[in-house]
Coordinates of C-alpha atoms and ligand atoms in Angstrom, one line a residue:
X1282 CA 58.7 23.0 -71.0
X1283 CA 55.9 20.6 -70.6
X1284 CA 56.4 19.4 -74.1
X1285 CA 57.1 15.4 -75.4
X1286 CA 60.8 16.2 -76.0
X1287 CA 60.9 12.8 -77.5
X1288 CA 61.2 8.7 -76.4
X1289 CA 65.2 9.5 -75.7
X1290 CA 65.3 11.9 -73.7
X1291 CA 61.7 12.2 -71.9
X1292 CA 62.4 10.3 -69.0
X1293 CA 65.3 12.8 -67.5
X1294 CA 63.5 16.1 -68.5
X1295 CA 60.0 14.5 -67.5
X1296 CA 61.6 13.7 -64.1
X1297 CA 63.2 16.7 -63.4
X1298 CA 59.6 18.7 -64.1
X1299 CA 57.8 16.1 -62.1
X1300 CA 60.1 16.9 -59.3
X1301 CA 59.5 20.9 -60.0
X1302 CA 56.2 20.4 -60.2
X1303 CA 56.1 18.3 -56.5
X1304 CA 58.2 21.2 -55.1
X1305 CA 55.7 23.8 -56.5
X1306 CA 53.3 22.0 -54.8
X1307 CA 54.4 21.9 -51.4
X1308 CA 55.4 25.4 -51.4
X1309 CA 52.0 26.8 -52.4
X1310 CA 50.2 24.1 -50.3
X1311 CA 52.6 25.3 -47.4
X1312 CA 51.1 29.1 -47.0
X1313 CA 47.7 28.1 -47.5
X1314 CA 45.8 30.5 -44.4
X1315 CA 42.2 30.4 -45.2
X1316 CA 39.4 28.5 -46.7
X1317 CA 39.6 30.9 -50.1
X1318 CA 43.3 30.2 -50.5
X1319 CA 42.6 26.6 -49.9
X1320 CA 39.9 26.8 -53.3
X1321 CA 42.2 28.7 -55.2
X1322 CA 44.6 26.5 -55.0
X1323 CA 42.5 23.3 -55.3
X1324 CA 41.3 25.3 -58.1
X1325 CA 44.8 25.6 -59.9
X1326 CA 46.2 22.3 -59.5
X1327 CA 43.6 19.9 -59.7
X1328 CA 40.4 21.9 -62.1
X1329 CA 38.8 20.3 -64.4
X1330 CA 39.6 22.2 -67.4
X1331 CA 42.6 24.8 -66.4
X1332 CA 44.3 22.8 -63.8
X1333 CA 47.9 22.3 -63.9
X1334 CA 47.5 18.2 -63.3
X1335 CA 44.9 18.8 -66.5
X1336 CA 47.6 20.5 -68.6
X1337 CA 50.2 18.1 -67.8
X1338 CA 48.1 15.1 -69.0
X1339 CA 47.0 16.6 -71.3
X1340 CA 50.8 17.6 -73.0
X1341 CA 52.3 13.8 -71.8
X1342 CA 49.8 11.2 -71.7
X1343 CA 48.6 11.2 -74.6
X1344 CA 48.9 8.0 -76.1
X1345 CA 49.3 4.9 -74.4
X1346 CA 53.1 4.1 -74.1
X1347 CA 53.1 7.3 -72.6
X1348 CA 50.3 6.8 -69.9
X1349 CA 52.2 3.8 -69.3
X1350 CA 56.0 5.1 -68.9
X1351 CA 54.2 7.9 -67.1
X1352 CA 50.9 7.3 -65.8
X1353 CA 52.7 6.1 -62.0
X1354 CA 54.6 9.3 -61.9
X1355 CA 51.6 11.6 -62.9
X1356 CA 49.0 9.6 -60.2
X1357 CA 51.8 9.9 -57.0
X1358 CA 51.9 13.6 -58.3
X1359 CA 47.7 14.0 -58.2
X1360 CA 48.1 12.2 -54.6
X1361 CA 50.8 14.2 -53.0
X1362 CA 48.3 17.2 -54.1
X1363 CA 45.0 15.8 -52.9
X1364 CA 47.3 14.8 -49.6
X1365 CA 48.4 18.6 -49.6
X1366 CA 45.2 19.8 -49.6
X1367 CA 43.4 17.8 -47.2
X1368 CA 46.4 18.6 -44.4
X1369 CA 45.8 22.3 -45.4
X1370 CA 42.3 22.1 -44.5
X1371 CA 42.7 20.4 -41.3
X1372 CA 45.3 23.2 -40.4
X1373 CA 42.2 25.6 -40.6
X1374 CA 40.1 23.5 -38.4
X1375 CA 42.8 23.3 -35.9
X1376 CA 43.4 27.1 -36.0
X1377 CA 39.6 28.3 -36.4
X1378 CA 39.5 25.7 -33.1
X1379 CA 42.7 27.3 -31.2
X1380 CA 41.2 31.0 -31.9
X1381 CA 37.4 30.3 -30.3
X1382 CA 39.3 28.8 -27.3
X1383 CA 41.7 32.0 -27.5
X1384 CA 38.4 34.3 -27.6
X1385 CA 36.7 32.5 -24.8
X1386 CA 40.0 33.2 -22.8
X1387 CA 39.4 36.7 -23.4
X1388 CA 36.0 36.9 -21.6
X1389 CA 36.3 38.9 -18.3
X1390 CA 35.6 36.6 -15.5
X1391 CA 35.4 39.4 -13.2
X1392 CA 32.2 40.2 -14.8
X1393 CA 28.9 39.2 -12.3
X1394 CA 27.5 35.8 -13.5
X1395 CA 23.8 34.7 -15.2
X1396 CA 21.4 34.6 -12.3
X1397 CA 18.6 31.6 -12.8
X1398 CA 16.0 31.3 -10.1
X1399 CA 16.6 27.9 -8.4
X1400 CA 13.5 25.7 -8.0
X1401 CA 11.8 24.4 -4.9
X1402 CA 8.9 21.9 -4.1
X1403 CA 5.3 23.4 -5.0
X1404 CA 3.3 24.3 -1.2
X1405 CA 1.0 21.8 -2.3
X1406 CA 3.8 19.2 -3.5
X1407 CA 5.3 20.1 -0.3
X1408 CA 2.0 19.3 1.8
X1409 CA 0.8 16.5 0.1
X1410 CA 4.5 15.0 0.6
X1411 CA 4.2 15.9 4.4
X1412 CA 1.0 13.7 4.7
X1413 CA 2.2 10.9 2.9
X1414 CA 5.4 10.6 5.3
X1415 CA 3.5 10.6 8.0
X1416 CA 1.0 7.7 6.7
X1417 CA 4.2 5.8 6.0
X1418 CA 4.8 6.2 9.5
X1419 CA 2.1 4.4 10.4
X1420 CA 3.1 1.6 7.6
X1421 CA 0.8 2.5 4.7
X1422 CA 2.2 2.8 1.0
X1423 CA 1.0 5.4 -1.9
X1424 CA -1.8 4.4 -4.6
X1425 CA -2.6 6.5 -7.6
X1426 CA -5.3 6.4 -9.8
X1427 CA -6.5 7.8 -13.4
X1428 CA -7.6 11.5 -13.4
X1429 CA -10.0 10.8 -16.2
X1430 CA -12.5 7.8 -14.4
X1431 CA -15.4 5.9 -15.3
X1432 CA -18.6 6.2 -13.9
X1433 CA -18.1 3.1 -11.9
X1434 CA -15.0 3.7 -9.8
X1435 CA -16.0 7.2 -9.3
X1436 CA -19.7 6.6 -8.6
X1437 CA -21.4 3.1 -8.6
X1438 CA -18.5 0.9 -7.0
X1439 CA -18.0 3.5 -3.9
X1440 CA -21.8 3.0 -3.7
X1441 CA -23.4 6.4 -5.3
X1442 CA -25.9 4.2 -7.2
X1443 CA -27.2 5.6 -10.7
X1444 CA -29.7 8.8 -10.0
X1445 CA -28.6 9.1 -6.4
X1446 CA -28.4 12.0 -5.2
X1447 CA -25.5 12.5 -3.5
X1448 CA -24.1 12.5 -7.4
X1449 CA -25.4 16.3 -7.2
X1450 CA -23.1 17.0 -4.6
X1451 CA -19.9 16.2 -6.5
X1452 CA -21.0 18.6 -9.2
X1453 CA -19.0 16.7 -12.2
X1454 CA -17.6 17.5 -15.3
X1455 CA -18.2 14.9 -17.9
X1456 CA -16.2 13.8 -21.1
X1457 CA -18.7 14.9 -23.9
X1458 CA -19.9 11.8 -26.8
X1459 CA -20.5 8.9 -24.5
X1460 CA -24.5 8.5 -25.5
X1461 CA -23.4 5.2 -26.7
X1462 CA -21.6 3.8 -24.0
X1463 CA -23.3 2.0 -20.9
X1464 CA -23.7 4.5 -18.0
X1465 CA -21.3 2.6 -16.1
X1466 CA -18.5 3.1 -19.0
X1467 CA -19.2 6.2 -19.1
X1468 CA -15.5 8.6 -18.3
X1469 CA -15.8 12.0 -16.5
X1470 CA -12.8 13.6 -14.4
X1471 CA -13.0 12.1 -11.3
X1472 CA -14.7 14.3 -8.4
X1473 CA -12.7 12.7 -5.8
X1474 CA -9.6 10.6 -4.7
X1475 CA -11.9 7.7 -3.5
X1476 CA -12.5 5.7 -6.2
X1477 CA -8.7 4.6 -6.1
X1478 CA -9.6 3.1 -3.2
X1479 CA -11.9 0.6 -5.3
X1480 CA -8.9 0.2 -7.8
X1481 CA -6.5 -0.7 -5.0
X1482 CA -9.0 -3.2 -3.8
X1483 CA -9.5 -4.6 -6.7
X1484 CA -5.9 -5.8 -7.5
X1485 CA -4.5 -6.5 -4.0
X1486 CA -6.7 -8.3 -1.2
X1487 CA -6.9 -7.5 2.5
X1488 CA -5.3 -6.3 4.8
X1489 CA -4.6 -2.8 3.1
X1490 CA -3.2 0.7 4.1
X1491 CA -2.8 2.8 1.3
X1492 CA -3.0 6.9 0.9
X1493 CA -4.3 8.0 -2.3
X1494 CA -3.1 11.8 -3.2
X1495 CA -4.1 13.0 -6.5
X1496 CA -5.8 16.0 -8.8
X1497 CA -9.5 16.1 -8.4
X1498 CA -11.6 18.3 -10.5
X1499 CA -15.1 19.7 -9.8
X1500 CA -17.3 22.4 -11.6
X1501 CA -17.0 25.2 -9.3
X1502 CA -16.8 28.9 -9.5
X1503 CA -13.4 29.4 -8.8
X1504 CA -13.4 31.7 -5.6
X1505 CA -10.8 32.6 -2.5
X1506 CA -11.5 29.1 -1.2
X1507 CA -12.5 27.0 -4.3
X1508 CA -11.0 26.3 -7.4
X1509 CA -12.5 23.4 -10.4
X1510 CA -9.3 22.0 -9.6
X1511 CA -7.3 20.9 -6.4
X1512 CA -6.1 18.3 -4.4
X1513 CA -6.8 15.3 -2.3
X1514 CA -5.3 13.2 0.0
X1515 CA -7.3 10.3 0.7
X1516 CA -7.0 7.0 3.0
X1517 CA -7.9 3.4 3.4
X1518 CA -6.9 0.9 5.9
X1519 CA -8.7 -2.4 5.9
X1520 CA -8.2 -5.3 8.0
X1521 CA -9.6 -7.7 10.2
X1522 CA -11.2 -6.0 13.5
X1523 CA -10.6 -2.4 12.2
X1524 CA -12.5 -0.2 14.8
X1525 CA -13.7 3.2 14.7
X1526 CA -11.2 3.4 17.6
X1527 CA -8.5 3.5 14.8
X1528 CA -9.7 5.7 12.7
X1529 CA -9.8 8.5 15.6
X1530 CA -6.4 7.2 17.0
X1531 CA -5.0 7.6 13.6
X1532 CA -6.3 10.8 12.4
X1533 CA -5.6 12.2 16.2
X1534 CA -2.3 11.4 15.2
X1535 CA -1.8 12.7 12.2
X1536 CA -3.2 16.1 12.6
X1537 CA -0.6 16.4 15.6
X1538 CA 1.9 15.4 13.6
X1539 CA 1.0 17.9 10.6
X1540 CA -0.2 21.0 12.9
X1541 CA 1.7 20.6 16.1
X1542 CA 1.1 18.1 19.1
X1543 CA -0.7 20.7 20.9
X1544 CA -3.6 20.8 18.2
X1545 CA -6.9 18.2 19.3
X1546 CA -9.4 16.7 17.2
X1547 CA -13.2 16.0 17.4
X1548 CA -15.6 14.1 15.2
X1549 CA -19.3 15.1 14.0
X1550 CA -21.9 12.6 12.4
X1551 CA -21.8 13.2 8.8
X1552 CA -22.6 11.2 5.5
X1553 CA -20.9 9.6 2.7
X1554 CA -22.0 6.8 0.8
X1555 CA -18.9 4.6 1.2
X1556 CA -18.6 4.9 4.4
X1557 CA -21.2 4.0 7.4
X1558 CA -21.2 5.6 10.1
X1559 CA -19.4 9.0 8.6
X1560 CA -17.9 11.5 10.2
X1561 CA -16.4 15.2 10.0
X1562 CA -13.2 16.1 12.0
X1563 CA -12.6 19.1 13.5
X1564 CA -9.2 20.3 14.5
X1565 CA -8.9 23.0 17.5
X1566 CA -8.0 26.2 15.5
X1567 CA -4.6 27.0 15.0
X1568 CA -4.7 30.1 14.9
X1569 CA -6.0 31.3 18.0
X1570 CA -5.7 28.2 20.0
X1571 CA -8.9 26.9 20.4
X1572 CA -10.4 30.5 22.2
X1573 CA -12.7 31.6 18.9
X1574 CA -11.3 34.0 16.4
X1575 CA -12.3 35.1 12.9
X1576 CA -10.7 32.3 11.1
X1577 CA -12.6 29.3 13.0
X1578 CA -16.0 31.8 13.0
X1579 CA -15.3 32.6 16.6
X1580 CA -16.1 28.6 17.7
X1581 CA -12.0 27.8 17.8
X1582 CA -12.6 24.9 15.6
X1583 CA -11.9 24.4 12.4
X1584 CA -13.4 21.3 9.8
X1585 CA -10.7 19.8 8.0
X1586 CA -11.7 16.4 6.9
X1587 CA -14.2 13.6 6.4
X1588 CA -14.4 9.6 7.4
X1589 CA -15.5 6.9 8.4
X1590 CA -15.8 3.5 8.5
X1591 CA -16.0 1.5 4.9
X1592 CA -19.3 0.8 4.2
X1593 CA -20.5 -3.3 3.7
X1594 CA -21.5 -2.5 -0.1
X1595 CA -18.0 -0.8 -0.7
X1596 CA -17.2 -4.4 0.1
X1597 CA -19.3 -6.2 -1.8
X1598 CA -18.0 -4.4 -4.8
X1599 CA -14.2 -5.1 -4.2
X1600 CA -15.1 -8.9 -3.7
X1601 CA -16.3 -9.3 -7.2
X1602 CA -12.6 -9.7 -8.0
X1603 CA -11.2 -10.1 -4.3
X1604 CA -13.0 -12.6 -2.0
X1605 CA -11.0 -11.2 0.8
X1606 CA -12.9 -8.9 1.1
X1607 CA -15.7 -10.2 2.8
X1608 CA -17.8 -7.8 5.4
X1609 CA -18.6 -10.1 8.1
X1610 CA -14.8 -10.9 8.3
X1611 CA -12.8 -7.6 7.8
X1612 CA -13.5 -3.9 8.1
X1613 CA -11.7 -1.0 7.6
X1614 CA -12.1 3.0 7.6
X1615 CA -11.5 5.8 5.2
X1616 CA -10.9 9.6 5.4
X1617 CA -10.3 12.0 2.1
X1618 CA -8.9 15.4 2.7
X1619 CA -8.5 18.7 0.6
X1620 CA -4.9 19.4 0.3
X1621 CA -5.3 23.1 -0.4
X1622 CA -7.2 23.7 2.4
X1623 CA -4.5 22.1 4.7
X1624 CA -1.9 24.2 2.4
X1625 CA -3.9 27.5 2.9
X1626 CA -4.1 26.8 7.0
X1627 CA -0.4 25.6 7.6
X1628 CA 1.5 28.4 5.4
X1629 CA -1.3 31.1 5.7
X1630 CA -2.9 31.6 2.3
X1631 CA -6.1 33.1 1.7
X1632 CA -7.0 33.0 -1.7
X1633 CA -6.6 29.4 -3.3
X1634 CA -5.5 31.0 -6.7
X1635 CA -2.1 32.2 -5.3
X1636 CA -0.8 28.4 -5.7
X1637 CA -1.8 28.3 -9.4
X1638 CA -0.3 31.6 -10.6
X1639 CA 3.3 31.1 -10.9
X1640 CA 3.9 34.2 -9.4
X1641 CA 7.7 34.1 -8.5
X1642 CA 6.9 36.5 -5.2
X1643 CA 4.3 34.0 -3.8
X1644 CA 6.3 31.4 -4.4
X1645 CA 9.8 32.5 -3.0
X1646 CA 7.9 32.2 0.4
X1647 CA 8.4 29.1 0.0
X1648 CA 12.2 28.6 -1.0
X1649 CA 12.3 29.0 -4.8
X1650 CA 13.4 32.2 -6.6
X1651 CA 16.7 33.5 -5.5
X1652 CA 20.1 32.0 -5.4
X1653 CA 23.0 31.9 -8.2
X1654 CA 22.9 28.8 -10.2
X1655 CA 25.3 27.8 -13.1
Ligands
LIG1768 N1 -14.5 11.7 -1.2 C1 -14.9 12.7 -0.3 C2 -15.1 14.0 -1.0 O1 -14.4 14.3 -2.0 C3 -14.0 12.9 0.8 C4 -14.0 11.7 1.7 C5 -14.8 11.6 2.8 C6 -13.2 10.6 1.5 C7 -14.9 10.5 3.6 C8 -13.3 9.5 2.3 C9 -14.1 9.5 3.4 O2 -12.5 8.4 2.1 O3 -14.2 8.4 4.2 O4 -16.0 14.8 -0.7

């Protein structure tokens, strides 16, 4: 068979078992049904040592006239092979393809779906969102500012001077390893929303109506009405002739427009540093109208905020990069509220902690939770 019958008569015979071997071949390559057969059959046509293209080069190309009467016939062999085999494995992709999409047919779409729990704004998200559209109302545009704060923004520049001491009110926590650093330098979390009032100032010049809402954070105890961190949503509007007028007209306003037009507001003396005079506002109680119940300490009022009007130093700060801002030309007022406490009176909360759980029952009061999705 595969034997150099001599240079007469090789080129018939070795055609005729070229052409065997080709139809061999195709056949075997043509029932090829799995990755194994696909090996074996790689195996026994092109292996290194047993393989049928081995044995035939072995038996006719041997010397050189030979390679070169037959080496042409012997490489379109090895290539219809290598062709055979690489179509064979593409078969098995294709099939392996058209039986997972044949399984997935098979799944029972009768059966009830995956429930997920669709998502909804956070009640604080949610408030502090409510605030800010009603500030835009009145034409003012959103700051933000750096949780982590120097010493400065948070203290000196909203005119807290070094060993003041309303500092002790604000009860601060402060970023450990700063001995070296000038007190000024020196980063803590900030206590408040306010000193991005000082940062606004600083890059854009008057006039100015901006509301600042942000994280604040505060060493407290955590209890039903405090937690050591929480929310602010703080105000500045700076211009010339800003009155005190202005700041009642505007807070009147928005406490109508966040409680209900019905609600009224009234303003105590207070004291803040950055802001001369200061004042508390009151808002009638919501919750019994204004005639005294247990959640306004029988008095049907209920504090909600603090302002006033910005304070001549607060000025003299910003003008050391903004001239603009110059106190016998311009004023302005300022007003910083907790958002949580707002939260807690508009949806009914009493204990603070119930917005920081993640408890899915809490917070599908508030449109999350159920629902099919996907
Ligand atoms: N920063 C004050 C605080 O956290 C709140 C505040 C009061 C902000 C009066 C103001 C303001 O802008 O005018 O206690």
């Amino acid at each position: 068979m595969m034997t150099n019958d001599g240079a007469n008569n090789v080129g018939t015979n070795v055609d005729q078992e070229f052409a065997r071997l080709e139809a061999e071949a195709r056949a075997g390559a043509a029932s090829l049904a799995s990755a194994e057969a696909i090996e074996e059959f790689r195996l026994e046509w092109l292996g290194r040592r047993q393989g049928r293209l081995k044995q035939v080069s072995e038996a006719w190309l041997k010397s050189a006239d030979e390679k070169r009467a037959l080496g042409q016939r012997f490489n379109a062999l090895k290539t219809l092979v290598e062709g055979l085999l690489e179509a064979a494995a593409t078969r098995g992709q294709e099939t392996r393809w058209s039986d997972e999409a044949l399984r997935g047919e098979r799944l029972d779409v009768t059966l009830p779906g995956t429930q997920r729990l669709t998502g909804a704004e956070h009640p604080i998200t949610r408030t502090m969102n409510e605030l800010i559209a009603i500030f835009a109302g009145l034409g003012y545009s959103v700051g933000v500012g750096p949780e982590v704060e120097t010493d400065y923004y948070n203290f000196e520049s909203m005119n807290f001077p070094p060993g003041h001491p309303a500092r002790d009110t604000q009860d601060t926590l402060v970023i450990a390893g700063q001995e070296r650093r000038s007190l000024r330098d020196r980063l803590l979390l900030r206590t408040h929303t306010s000193p991005v009032q000082m940062r606004t100032m600083e890059r854009v010049g008057p006039p100015v109506r901006i509301v600042i809402p942000g994280k604040v954070h505060r060493n407290d105890a955590a209890d039903a009405t405090h937690s050591p961190v929480f929310h602010q949503v703080e105000g500045l509007c700076v211009d010339a002739n800003i009155t005190f007028s202005d700041l009642k007209g505007t807070l009147d306003h928005a406490m109508k427009a966040l409680f209900g037009s019905s609600v009224k507001t009234r303003f105590f003396p207070s004291f803040f540093p950055f802001t001369e005079p200061s004042a508390d506002v009151q808002i009638s109680c919501i919750f019994c109208v204004g005639k005294g119940c247990r959640r306004c300490k029988q008095s049907g009022w209920i504090e909600l905020l603090g302002c006033g009007m910005v304070d001549p130093a607060v000025f003299g700060f910003a003008a050391e990069k903004q001239p603009g801002y110059d106190a016998r030309k311009i004023s302005g007022f300022a007003f910083g509220m907790g958002v949580e406490r707002i939260a807690m009176m508009k949806y009914g909360v009493s204990e603070i902690g119930q917005f920081y759980s993640g408890d899915m029952r809490f917070l599908e009061g508030f449109g999350g939770g159920s629902g099919l999705a996907g």
